[in-house]
Amino acid sequence: MNLPNLPTHLPSGHLPSETTSFIGRTAELSAIEVLLGESRLVTLTGVGGVGKSRLALRAARRAERVFAHGARLIQLAPLREASLLGAVLLEELCLADQSTRPAEDVVAEWLADKQLLLVLDSCEHLVEACARLVRTLLDAAPRLRVLVTSRQPLGLPGERSLEVCPLPVPPPLTEGNAAPEYSDALALFADRAATSTAAAASDSAYEPGAAGQASAAAVCRRLDGIPLAIELAAAQLGELSVEQLNDRLQHRFEALSVQDGARITDLPRHRTLRTTIGWSHELCEPLERLLWARLSVFIGGFDLSGARAVGAGGPISAGEVERLLDSLATKSLVRRRTHSEPGAEDGSEEGADTDPLGPPRYGMLDTVREYGAHWLSELGEAETARRRHRDFYRELMLRADAEWMGPRQVSWYTRLAADHANLRTALDFCLTRGEGVAALEMGGALWFFWFACGFAREGRHYLEQALDLCHEPGPERSKALWACGLAALGQGDVDAVFRLASALRESVGGAGAPDAHAASYLECAALTLRGDQRRAAALLDAVRESPGEVGEAGEAGQVGAGKSGGAFREAWLLLKVTHSFVHVHRGNFTAAADTADELCARSEQLGERWMRAWAEYTRALASAALGHPSEAAAHARRALEGKALLHDSLGTVMAIDLLASTAAASDRGRHAARLLGIGQHLWQAIGPSQMGSPELRAARRESELLSRKSIGDTAYEEEYRTGLDAGAADGVAYALAATPQGHDR
């Protein structure tokens, strides 16, 4: 690959690990390397199950060290809504942009100076949207190259396509040959047979004799060398010998060849894969087939509780689901996901009351899921299964909302992040069927996911659709207005925040209503962001003096007795954060510290971390203003720990900026300069630096001036550049280190 100015050593680690052995494809890998050297857009095409995704991942892994900024894989199979394509790229690239700019523009801007290989996997269901996006990205980023997998090309100028063909199969035995010739297809069959769950369960090692080897070669030929078909066939070896497998496959294909109908007119490779999956379907017991069909409504994976909620019913009892699921996994129709695989999130949380790795998760390959979806439709159960899916995730969202302000925040973040694609699917189900109240309720329940966990853009996407769809007054609409206001606040869209606050105030019953404090918080936060601390303070004083504030707050964070009142219990705590922040900016530093300490104690009582991190942040501001930089740094570091733990990108970068300020004030110029670089790197992925806040920008400028004065411009630029070039994880780790050696000056 002829690319200019290549560094000798490049970082890696952005690509997922391969969980099974990779066999063959030497010629294809060499061809991809040549094509990427000649063209900025290469598309791997081919039938489902032929191995496009595995080949693209292996090609990216081989090529990532050639690109200064490595390679990134974007898996698009779970995405069904084309309008969220840009948002998914932001998420997968860890660009937690919280502005109102089009997502595609944000991605293009970030890629503009990058030398990077971007892999877009499984684009066939979003071809037009992917083509528009790729054109935008290639126009904006001259050193970007894109590798696409799709069942058809994108159709863009300059695109080079490579059809991924099945693996080579061994030729039929000729007279005098006792064993088949080596081929990649036969090697794959032998590898998967030796490691198949079914074979392991039967304690039968795959050690075929001459006849077995000949039968294995015949199986590979019969399956046209299609990797997925070979893997599904190999999974049957726990119950069948390889000779029996070959014999039954032969009968299956011979029966098909005399049938009439649409399948016979399909391309042979399509027909082969469908036949193999169909044969696997026939080998399943009836209840396994039914569960397979029902599980096809999940997108991006599921756990046992979800499988029971959707799969149980009629002839399948809840107690039978796990057995049937294990049986489908044994047949390789369902795949258990390890916690290192994409979509299988690590749910570890120190002190959490859950399994340290969370419940096991399962998934289906797209082609297998599509077959199940076809049968679900044939059974007439598609609508029922989708409603069960929606109801399961609706209950999950409501439970998460009810427990967020407590000790299980990290567990809930992990769970919802793992099921992100299913959350989208459930919301889309409500919106496409005009179920506005349900969409409002679900979108509102996820307020913390949108606001606290970096998905503000997506939250507004769903909440605005739901609010436009349903104008029916009630607690669901009020909660959705609140959530949408928070999402707009996270994006720095002050005008939208004021508009939504006004609508929320009207929705809950006016200024004197018990839940009007939620609207007051949105207004106070917007005023603070705009720099109008005087008006924010006046509004806060009015809220503080409103009757019932303490009484309704009650214990355990509960606000009021009604459904709507309980929905805004977090608003009182957020108001205290804002109150402390306003105290700082009005010079009332002792009052700010007292308010922050009160909030820290309350958060400690609740066992939650997210709000406490904000309290630690404002406590750090107060300590810094009182002339205690070491104390301020300790509070800022605790704030950073909490924000990073919950992937709160906005809170993370604000804490790092504050750490830079305390370092500069302590005459640790090198440390401050590097932290400012790290902060700038993170702001580039979030949106406008310092959210456009005059106070935050002024504090950042002051940190830079102090640092330059301490160490000089040359040293400052060197350390700043080091921080700017650091990855997000390395940057946060550096910021969390209490006193990096050599950076006192």
XYZ file of C-alpha atoms in Angstrom:
745
model
C 0.000 0.000 0.000
C 1.640 3.214 -1.122
C 0.722 5.891 1.373
C 3.017 8.827 2.172
C 4.642 9.817 5.459
C 3.978 6.640 7.398
C 5.217 6.563 10.990
C 7.327 3.614 12.073
C 5.186 2.707 15.063
C 1.484 3.272 15.337
C -1.084 2.725 18.080
C -3.699 0.012 17.797
C -6.482 -1.410 19.932
C -9.626 0.037 18.346
C -10.616 -3.176 16.545
C -12.524 -5.968 18.307
C -10.777 -9.241 18.980
C -11.406 -12.291 16.804
C -13.028 -15.057 18.809
C -12.530 -17.955 16.353
C -9.613 -18.904 14.142
C -9.308 -17.216 10.751
C -8.660 -19.639 7.912
C -7.584 -18.985 4.332
C -8.295 -15.824 2.320
C -4.614 -15.140 1.615
C -5.296 -13.991 -1.956
C -8.241 -11.829 -0.915
C -6.216 -10.109 1.825
C -3.472 -9.284 -0.663
C -6.058 -7.981 -3.139
C -7.650 -5.735 -0.509
C -4.258 -4.298 0.360
C -3.621 -3.466 -3.295
C -7.083 -1.969 -3.769
C -6.742 0.231 -0.675
C -3.487 1.518 -2.083
C -5.217 2.417 -5.356
C -8.610 3.662 -4.179
C -10.010 5.482 -1.162
C -13.209 3.390 -1.240
C -13.180 -0.398 -1.438
C -16.352 -2.472 -1.117
C -16.408 -6.189 -0.358
C -19.529 -7.732 -1.878
C -20.941 -11.243 -1.771
C -23.828 -13.328 -0.522
C -24.777 -13.480 3.117
C -22.678 -15.905 5.111
C -19.709 -15.834 2.738
C -17.439 -14.187 5.311
C -17.301 -10.536 4.270
C -17.264 -9.221 7.828
C -14.518 -11.549 9.056
C -12.425 -10.780 5.999
C -12.854 -7.020 6.455
C -11.885 -7.245 10.120
C -8.772 -9.273 9.340
C -7.835 -6.893 6.499
C -8.278 -3.910 8.830
C -6.149 -5.559 11.495
C -3.364 -6.120 8.961
C -3.625 -2.561 7.665
C -4.145 -0.562 10.873
C -0.445 0.012 11.497
C -0.124 1.594 8.056
C -2.516 4.361 9.089
C -1.327 7.017 11.505
C -4.656 6.956 13.329
C -5.289 3.234 12.974
C -8.479 1.531 11.837
C -12.018 1.708 13.206
C -14.843 -0.774 12.699
C -18.453 0.448 12.568
C -20.977 -2.385 12.716
C -24.194 -1.274 11.055
C -26.184 -4.515 11.122
C -28.057 -3.507 14.327
C -29.117 -0.130 12.869
C -32.540 0.034 11.242
C -33.172 3.809 11.114
C -31.109 5.498 8.391
C -31.503 8.919 10.018
C -29.410 7.688 12.968
C -26.451 6.630 10.815
C -24.410 9.701 11.750
C -25.276 9.303 15.428
C -24.084 5.691 15.357
C -20.766 6.779 13.863
C -20.389 9.360 16.623
C -21.032 6.660 19.210
C -18.734 4.037 17.664
C -15.934 6.553 17.116
C -16.326 7.728 20.734
C -17.213 11.234 19.559
C -19.684 12.268 22.235
C -20.699 15.408 20.352
C -23.346 17.286 22.307
C -23.883 20.142 19.889
C -26.798 20.648 17.501
C -24.682 20.301 14.364
C -25.578 17.499 11.925
C -23.859 14.341 13.110
C -22.369 13.664 9.677
C -20.697 17.088 9.713
C -19.217 16.439 13.153
C -17.768 13.101 12.025
C -16.401 14.688 8.835
C -14.788 17.508 10.804
C -13.149 15.051 13.198
C -11.827 12.928 10.334
C -10.572 15.916 8.312
C -6.972 15.663 9.523
C -6.931 11.919 10.207
C -5.062 9.226 8.303
C -7.439 6.424 9.139
C -9.084 3.295 7.735
C -12.831 3.303 8.417
C -14.608 -0.043 8.055
C -18.382 0.147 7.551
C -19.711 -3.373 8.051
C -23.087 -4.579 6.716
C -24.336 -1.629 4.653
C -26.762 -3.494 2.375
C -29.900 -2.363 4.201
C -28.726 1.282 4.256
C -27.019 1.578 0.868
C -28.278 5.051 -0.084
C -27.633 6.566 3.348
C -24.183 4.951 3.531
C -23.313 6.221 0.050
C -24.215 9.804 1.010
C -22.253 9.544 4.241
C -19.153 8.044 2.601
C -19.144 10.749 -0.074
C -19.315 13.439 2.645
C -16.508 11.858 4.651
C -14.190 11.289 1.698
C -14.691 14.866 0.510
C -13.847 16.222 3.970
C -10.939 13.922 4.864
C -8.321 13.589 2.103
C -6.297 10.920 3.948
C -9.290 8.767 4.864
C -9.852 5.365 3.293
C -13.105 3.433 3.651
C -13.584 -0.338 3.508
C -17.228 -1.378 3.151
C -18.974 -4.742 3.362
C -22.307 -4.982 1.596
C -24.270 -7.364 -0.582
C -24.104 -4.669 -3.262
C -21.690 -1.797 -4.050
C -22.451 1.748 -2.906
C -22.256 3.006 -6.492
C -19.920 5.959 -5.853
C -17.328 7.282 -8.315
C -13.912 5.738 -7.756
C -15.298 2.809 -5.776
C -13.434 -0.448 -6.266
C -15.335 -3.648 -5.560
C -14.082 -7.099 -4.677
C -16.532 -9.989 -4.699
C -15.862 -12.291 -1.777
C -16.302 -15.784 -3.127
C -16.798 -18.959 -1.091
C -13.733 -20.796 0.172
C -12.025 -23.179 -2.258
C -13.318 -26.745 -1.877
C -11.402 -29.983 -2.415
C -11.925 -31.618 -5.820
C -13.623 -35.032 -5.967
C -11.368 -37.963 -5.256
C -9.760 -39.563 -8.256
C -8.684 -43.160 -8.590
C -5.681 -43.857 -6.449
C -6.262 -40.948 -4.044
C -7.263 -42.143 -0.591
C -7.592 -38.700 1.006
C -8.938 -35.400 -0.335
C -6.602 -32.568 -1.209
C -6.177 -29.727 1.283
C -8.539 -26.791 0.831
C -9.535 -23.806 2.929
C -13.134 -25.023 3.098
C -12.066 -28.422 4.411
C -9.722 -26.780 6.914
C -12.580 -24.610 8.187
C -14.864 -27.621 8.499
C -12.233 -29.554 10.454
C -11.530 -26.602 12.762
C -15.175 -25.918 13.533
C -15.923 -29.614 13.916
C -13.122 -29.980 16.438
C -14.305 -27.000 18.459
C -18.086 -27.267 18.033
C -20.204 -27.109 21.158
C -22.116 -30.205 20.089
C -18.978 -32.298 19.636
C -17.619 -31.121 22.978
C -20.885 -31.991 24.690
C -20.751 -35.542 23.294
C -17.065 -36.004 24.234
C -16.357 -37.105 20.650
C -13.169 -35.683 19.189
C -13.228 -35.039 15.467
C -10.736 -37.566 14.147
C -12.190 -38.922 10.877
C -10.619 -41.776 8.989
C -10.217 -41.894 5.233
C -13.948 -42.370 4.655
C -14.753 -39.535 7.054
C -12.309 -37.208 5.323
C -13.878 -38.028 1.980
C -17.334 -37.330 3.429
C -16.135 -34.043 4.938
C -14.786 -33.001 1.552
C -18.120 -33.929 -0.040
C -19.941 -31.792 2.566
C -17.751 -28.805 1.702
C -18.435 -29.266 -2.006
C -22.144 -29.692 -1.379
C -22.152 -26.422 0.592
C -20.210 -24.587 -2.131
C -17.517 -23.572 0.357
C -19.801 -20.998 2.047
C -18.323 -20.460 5.530
C -21.586 -19.990 7.423
C -23.098 -23.087 5.808
C -19.986 -25.087 6.715
C -20.096 -23.881 10.330
C -23.780 -24.776 10.676
C -23.121 -28.234 9.238
C -20.126 -28.830 11.510
C -22.299 -27.958 14.508
C -24.367 -31.109 13.826
C -21.463 -33.482 14.468
C -22.380 -34.003 18.090
C -25.423 -35.949 16.946
C -24.313 -37.234 13.541
C -21.163 -38.802 12.185
C -19.558 -36.995 9.292
C -20.711 -39.792 6.986
C -24.308 -39.394 8.187
C -24.021 -35.641 7.826
C -22.911 -35.985 4.217
C -25.656 -38.484 3.440
C -28.446 -36.352 4.893
C -27.213 -33.198 3.200
C -27.135 -35.029 -0.118
C -30.745 -36.116 0.288
C -31.746 -32.602 1.313
C -30.219 -31.021 -1.792
C -31.546 -33.691 -4.101
C -35.064 -33.119 -2.748
C -34.702 -29.399 -3.370
C -33.449 -29.866 -6.939
C -36.737 -31.412 -8.092
C -38.937 -28.746 -6.516
C -40.432 -25.817 -8.342
C -40.675 -22.297 -6.948
C -38.776 -19.134 -6.242
C -35.863 -20.751 -4.497
C -34.780 -22.697 -7.564
C -34.469 -19.500 -9.584
C -32.186 -17.907 -6.999
C -28.443 -17.754 -7.487
C -26.896 -21.106 -6.512
C -24.979 -19.660 -3.552
C -28.103 -18.028 -2.145
C -29.909 -21.333 -2.585
C -27.120 -23.275 -0.888
C -27.129 -21.091 2.202
C -30.912 -21.021 2.451
C -31.002 -24.780 2.051
C -28.417 -25.276 4.782
C -30.187 -22.953 7.198
C -33.485 -24.604 6.292
C -31.972 -28.004 6.988
C -30.699 -26.760 10.347
C -34.236 -25.529 10.953
C -35.675 -28.969 10.206
C -33.197 -30.623 12.566
C -34.482 -28.474 15.413
C -37.313 -29.728 17.568
C -40.559 -27.752 17.123
C -40.103 -25.685 20.282
C -36.550 -24.776 19.248
C -37.862 -23.551 15.890
C -40.511 -21.466 17.617
C -38.008 -19.888 19.996
C -35.618 -19.196 17.093
C -38.397 -17.349 15.286
C -39.401 -15.322 18.325
C -35.826 -14.355 19.193
C -35.388 -12.865 15.720
C -37.032 -9.635 16.962
C -33.929 -8.817 19.014
C -31.373 -6.538 17.391
C -27.777 -6.589 18.571
C -28.116 -9.364 21.146
C -30.135 -10.257 24.242
C -29.859 -11.962 27.622
C -31.828 -14.761 29.233
C -34.384 -12.455 30.830
C -35.158 -10.914 27.456
C -35.342 -14.340 25.819
C -37.867 -15.446 28.437
C -39.979 -12.313 28.100
C -40.220 -12.618 24.319
C -39.840 -16.368 23.814
C -42.123 -17.792 26.492
C -45.812 -18.258 25.805
C -48.099 -20.905 24.403
C -46.242 -24.206 24.173
C -43.010 -22.689 25.546
C -42.944 -22.208 29.296
C -40.619 -19.685 30.874
C -38.726 -22.534 32.520
C -38.012 -24.191 29.163
C -36.476 -21.145 27.492
C -32.978 -21.633 28.901
C -32.850 -25.282 27.809
C -34.034 -24.405 24.311
C -31.603 -21.502 24.132
C -28.708 -23.767 25.101
C -29.770 -26.243 22.450
C -29.851 -23.545 19.768
C -26.395 -22.431 20.901
C -25.154 -26.021 20.613
C -26.344 -26.002 16.995
C -24.542 -22.655 16.387
C -27.858 -20.981 15.546
C -27.521 -18.758 18.605
C -24.082 -17.632 19.712
C -23.019 -16.968 23.250
C -21.098 -13.731 23.428
C -18.045 -13.394 25.577
C -17.580 -10.134 27.460
C -14.744 -9.120 25.133
C -16.901 -9.275 22.010
C -18.694 -6.251 20.503
C -22.134 -5.917 22.033
C -21.169 -7.929 25.114
C -20.401 -5.194 27.626
C -18.366 -5.718 30.766
C -20.724 -4.942 33.598
C -18.200 -4.969 36.385
C -18.794 -2.477 39.162
C -16.997 -2.368 42.458
C -19.505 -2.908 45.202
C -22.398 -3.630 42.840
C -24.936 -6.260 43.802
C -24.604 -8.081 40.463
C -22.439 -10.751 38.912
C -19.057 -9.106 38.219
C -19.431 -9.736 34.496
C -23.191 -9.463 34.301
C -25.542 -12.063 32.784
C -24.394 -13.915 29.655
C -25.570 -12.466 26.368
C -26.548 -14.126 23.130
C -26.806 -13.093 19.516
C -27.678 -14.354 16.052
C -25.872 -13.870 12.795
C -27.913 -11.671 10.473
C -28.627 -14.435 7.967
C -29.876 -16.779 10.684
C -31.954 -14.000 12.253
C -33.497 -13.152 8.871
C -34.559 -16.784 8.436
C -36.161 -16.751 11.870
C -37.948 -13.487 11.088
C -39.368 -15.054 7.919
C -40.800 -17.952 9.914
C -42.115 -15.637 12.604
C -44.098 -13.841 9.916
C -45.297 -17.160 8.472
C -46.517 -18.179 11.920
C -48.471 -14.934 12.235
C -46.657 -14.048 15.471
C -44.528 -11.114 14.306
C -46.693 -8.400 15.850
C -47.085 -10.296 19.119
C -43.352 -10.922 19.457
C -42.531 -7.294 18.694
C -44.990 -6.107 21.309
C -43.474 -8.449 23.864
C -40.081 -7.048 22.921
C -41.379 -3.490 23.321
C -43.016 -4.294 26.658
C -39.863 -5.941 28.010
C -37.721 -2.916 27.208
C -40.370 -0.510 28.416
C -40.277 -2.201 31.830
C -36.473 -2.210 31.719
C -36.390 1.542 31.041
C -38.847 2.282 33.845
C -36.859 0.177 36.320
C -33.649 1.897 35.286
C -35.257 5.301 35.825
C -36.583 4.294 39.245
C -33.165 3.004 40.380
C -30.845 5.502 38.701
C -30.493 7.755 41.740
C -29.070 4.883 43.774
C -26.140 2.462 44.056
C -26.710 0.635 40.736
C -25.922 3.452 38.322
C -22.939 1.762 36.707
C -24.835 -1.512 36.338
C -27.726 0.277 34.686
C -25.468 2.180 32.335
C -23.755 -1.066 31.325
C -27.048 -2.872 30.789
C -28.610 -0.143 28.679
C -25.447 0.373 26.640
C -25.391 -3.347 25.830
C -29.050 -3.176 24.742
C -28.788 0.154 22.939
C -29.957 -1.281 19.595
C -32.960 -2.908 21.274
C -33.880 0.374 22.988
C -33.961 2.016 19.562
C -36.048 -0.844 18.171
C -38.606 -0.540 20.973
C -38.904 3.229 20.523
C -39.181 2.877 16.747
C -41.966 0.334 17.219
C -44.031 2.860 19.193
C -43.361 5.739 16.814
C -44.165 3.810 13.628
C -47.429 2.547 15.113
C -48.525 5.915 16.454
C -48.292 4.851 20.111
C -47.358 8.290 21.334
C -47.975 7.879 25.063
C -45.758 4.798 25.219
C -43.039 6.575 23.236
C -43.223 9.560 25.608
C -43.033 7.316 28.645
C -40.076 5.312 27.358
C -38.135 8.290 26.031
C -38.718 10.210 29.250
C -37.621 7.296 31.412
C -34.259 7.349 29.618
C -33.560 10.984 30.596
C -30.349 9.957 32.366
C -29.158 7.856 29.405
C -29.587 10.808 27.061
C -28.242 13.448 29.464
C -25.803 11.736 31.801
C -24.315 9.122 29.474
C -23.588 11.161 26.361
C -26.530 10.408 24.037
C -28.175 13.842 23.999
C -28.395 13.967 20.197
C -30.208 10.649 19.966
C -32.459 11.517 22.892
C -33.718 14.634 21.146
C -34.235 12.611 17.956
C -36.685 10.283 19.707
C -38.221 12.698 22.189
C -39.047 15.364 19.627
C -40.748 12.765 17.439
C -42.755 11.500 20.411
C -43.737 15.020 21.520
C -44.866 15.873 17.981
C -46.822 12.625 17.772
C -48.700 12.925 21.063
C -49.955 16.166 22.620
C -52.071 14.420 25.255
C -51.409 16.066 28.649
C -50.256 13.898 31.477
C -47.213 12.748 33.433
C -45.733 10.980 30.393
C -45.646 14.185 28.369
C -44.237 16.147 31.317
C -41.431 13.633 31.814
C -40.644 13.666 28.080
C -40.444 17.474 28.087
C -38.076 17.285 31.048
C -35.890 14.681 29.305
C -35.868 16.640 26.066
C -34.925 19.807 27.949
C -32.003 17.991 29.570
C -30.868 16.651 26.193
C -31.015 20.166 24.728
C -29.057 21.418 27.737
C -26.420 18.782 27.096
C -26.113 20.123 23.548
C -25.814 23.714 24.726
C -29.012 24.696 22.871
C -30.107 27.381 25.319
C -33.050 28.648 23.259
C -34.517 25.135 23.058
C -34.012 24.671 26.813
C -36.041 27.817 27.588
C -38.767 26.741 25.167
C -39.011 23.265 26.670
C -38.900 24.638 30.222
C -41.874 26.850 29.437
C -43.785 23.908 27.965
C -42.894 21.782 30.997
C -44.068 24.460 33.428
C -47.410 24.603 31.625
C -47.615 20.806 31.468
C -47.180 20.327 35.226
C -49.733 23.010 36.091
C -47.952 26.354 36.200
C -45.378 28.124 38.360
C -46.944 27.130 41.681
C -47.352 23.451 40.872
C -45.465 20.855 42.950
C -43.303 19.829 39.998
C -42.540 23.320 38.690
C -39.037 23.045 40.181
C -38.092 20.813 37.228
C -38.784 23.662 34.811
C -36.933 26.021 37.132
C -33.851 23.831 36.961
C -33.834 23.905 33.163
C -34.152 27.683 33.205
C -31.452 28.133 35.865
C -29.060 25.837 34.037
C -29.661 27.667 30.752
C -29.091 31.054 32.401
C -25.887 29.758 33.984
C -24.668 28.432 30.659
C -25.396 31.807 29.102
C -23.416 33.522 31.881
C -26.391 35.333 33.434
C -25.630 34.395 37.030
C -27.673 37.254 38.492
C -30.961 36.081 36.978
C -30.083 32.460 37.772
C -29.521 33.367 41.421
C -32.829 35.220 41.621
C -34.670 32.246 40.163
C -32.901 29.859 42.514
C -33.854 31.986 45.519
C -37.486 31.903 44.416
C -37.401 28.120 44.061
C -35.679 27.698 47.415
C -38.357 29.742 49.091
C -41.239 27.915 47.429
C -43.507 26.133 49.926
C -43.109 22.394 50.302
C -39.607 22.121 48.866
C -38.258 20.181 51.820
C -41.469 18.348 52.553
C -41.905 17.004 49.042
C -38.247 16.029 48.788
C -38.747 13.490 51.556
C -36.388 10.599 52.086
C -34.584 8.405 49.560
C -34.846 11.094 46.930
C -38.592 10.811 46.478
C -40.466 13.959 45.473
C -44.177 14.124 46.069
C -46.604 11.232 46.213
C -47.903 11.212 42.655
C -46.367 9.680 39.546
C -45.416 13.030 38.079
C -43.880 14.262 41.324
C -41.733 11.159 41.686
C -40.546 11.548 38.136
C -38.648 14.745 38.974
C -36.940 13.701 42.212
C -33.554 14.286 40.566
C -34.436 17.917 39.772
C -34.033 18.996 43.425
C -30.499 17.632 43.503
C -29.668 19.192 40.153
C -30.923 22.515 41.476
C -28.453 22.224 44.353
C -25.628 21.640 41.866
C -26.667 24.784 39.997
C -27.009 26.709 43.258
C -23.452 25.811 44.243
C -22.187 26.751 40.783
C -23.939 30.131 40.895
C -22.551 30.785 44.389
C -19.043 30.297 42.973
C -19.558 32.693 40.119
C -21.089 35.316 42.408
C -18.164 35.124 44.807
C -20.030 33.327 47.633
C -17.360 30.634 47.930
C -18.113 29.467 51.450
C -21.805 29.101 50.618
C -20.838 27.211 47.463
C -18.686 24.803 49.461
C -21.434 24.272 52.056
C -24.032 23.560 49.364
C -21.690 21.143 47.587
C -20.865 19.350 50.852
C -24.570 18.995 51.585
C -25.121 17.488 48.137
C -22.143 15.123 48.533
C -23.614 13.864 51.803
C -27.037 13.386 50.192
C -25.528 11.493 47.279
C -23.536 9.339 49.680
C -26.765 8.517 51.488
C -28.423 7.524 48.212
C -25.383 5.533 47.120
C -25.271 7.202 43.736
C -22.191 8.509 41.905
C -23.278 10.717 39.020
C -24.757 13.575 41.036
C -22.000 13.282 43.601
C -19.444 13.819 40.841
C -21.131 17.131 39.976
C -21.106 18.057 43.658
C -17.393 17.258 43.844
C -16.868 19.445 40.779
C -18.543 22.490 42.297
C -16.770 21.767 45.605
C -13.498 21.889 43.668
C -14.476 25.231 42.156
C -15.152 26.606 45.615
C -11.863 25.267 47.034
C -9.909 26.745 44.138
C -11.564 30.136 44.630
C -10.767 30.005 48.363
C -7.091 29.526 47.514
C -6.754 25.797 48.239
C -5.559 24.289 44.930
C -4.474 20.924 46.369
C -7.858 20.460 48.004
C -9.532 21.558 44.768
C -7.499 19.016 42.775
C -8.570 16.197 45.108
C -12.256 17.095 44.643
C -11.823 17.488 40.877
C -10.136 14.094 40.678
C -13.044 12.470 42.536
C -15.424 14.201 40.135
C -13.434 12.813 37.203
C -13.548 9.291 38.631
C -17.337 9.384 38.825
C -17.858 10.954 35.417
C -15.439 8.637 33.621
C -17.029 5.606 35.277
C -20.409 6.526 33.782
C -19.015 7.656 30.414
C -20.288 11.174 31.073
C -18.091 12.853 28.476
C -19.152 16.407 29.330
C -18.499 15.994 33.039
C -15.214 14.213 32.290
C -13.742 17.014 30.202
C -14.971 19.730 32.568
C -13.219 17.962 35.459
C -10.007 17.713 33.417
C -10.146 21.440 32.616
C -10.538 22.127 36.319
C -7.568 19.880 37.145
C -5.542 21.905 34.651
C -6.593 25.079 36.420
C -5.533 23.752 39.834
C -2.196 22.566 38.420
C -1.514 25.964 36.862
C -2.395 27.688 40.136
C 0.053 25.371 41.934
C 2.894 26.346 39.592
C 2.872 22.916 37.930
C 2.996 24.319 34.439
C 3.958 21.186 32.518
C 1.200 19.150 34.111
C -1.314 21.922 33.434
C -0.256 22.243 29.791
C -0.661 18.537 29.145
C -4.052 18.492 30.867
C -5.173 21.416 28.707
C -4.155 19.406 25.623
C -6.042 16.365 26.871
C -9.069 18.527 27.552
C -8.942 20.064 24.090
C -8.738 16.596 22.537
C -11.922 15.627 24.386
C -13.720 18.901 23.615
C -13.106 18.253 19.903
C -15.190 15.097 20.282
C -17.976 16.765 22.262
C -18.842 20.067 20.648
C -18.091 23.735 21.303
C -15.162 24.101 23.702
C -16.297 24.815 27.260
C -19.882 24.667 25.868
C -19.447 28.308 24.903
C -19.679 29.310 28.584
C -17.921 32.680 29.176
C -16.813 31.662 32.686
C -15.404 28.305 31.596
C -13.577 29.843 28.655
C -12.115 32.554 30.847
C -10.886 29.941 33.344
C -9.280 27.979 30.533
C -7.478 31.064 29.198
C -6.207 31.887 32.687
C -4.819 28.330 33.048
C -2.960 28.652 29.768
C -1.474 32.045 30.673
C -0.257 30.791 34.063
C 1.229 27.674 32.501
C 3.062 29.603 29.782
C 4.399 32.024 32.366
C 5.642 29.139 34.504
C 7.444 27.016 31.890
C 7.749 29.183 28.768
C 6.035 28.962 25.408
C 8.226 26.215 23.946
C 7.727 23.803 26.840
C 4.042 24.678 26.957
C 3.520 23.821 23.278
C 5.421 20.556 23.696
C 3.327 19.382 26.646
C 0.092 20.669 25.156
C 0.749 18.742 21.934
C 1.501 15.575 23.921
C -1.845 15.892 25.657
C -3.668 16.718 22.439
C -2.272 13.595 20.771
C -3.131 11.295 23.679
C -6.063 8.949 23.291
C -9.131 9.504 25.454
C -8.426 6.552 27.777
C -4.746 7.439 28.204
C -5.625 11.081 28.754
C -8.132 10.290 31.504
C -5.664 7.893 33.153
C -3.011 10.628 33.151
C -5.460 13.134 34.631
C -6.404 10.717 37.410
C -2.777 10.263 38.469
C -2.334 12.423 41.557
C 1.187 13.766 40.878
C 2.816 12.611 37.622
C 6.585 12.584 38.175
C 8.564 15.221 36.319
C 5.590 17.519 35.914
C 5.884 19.705 38.977
C 7.135 22.505 36.762
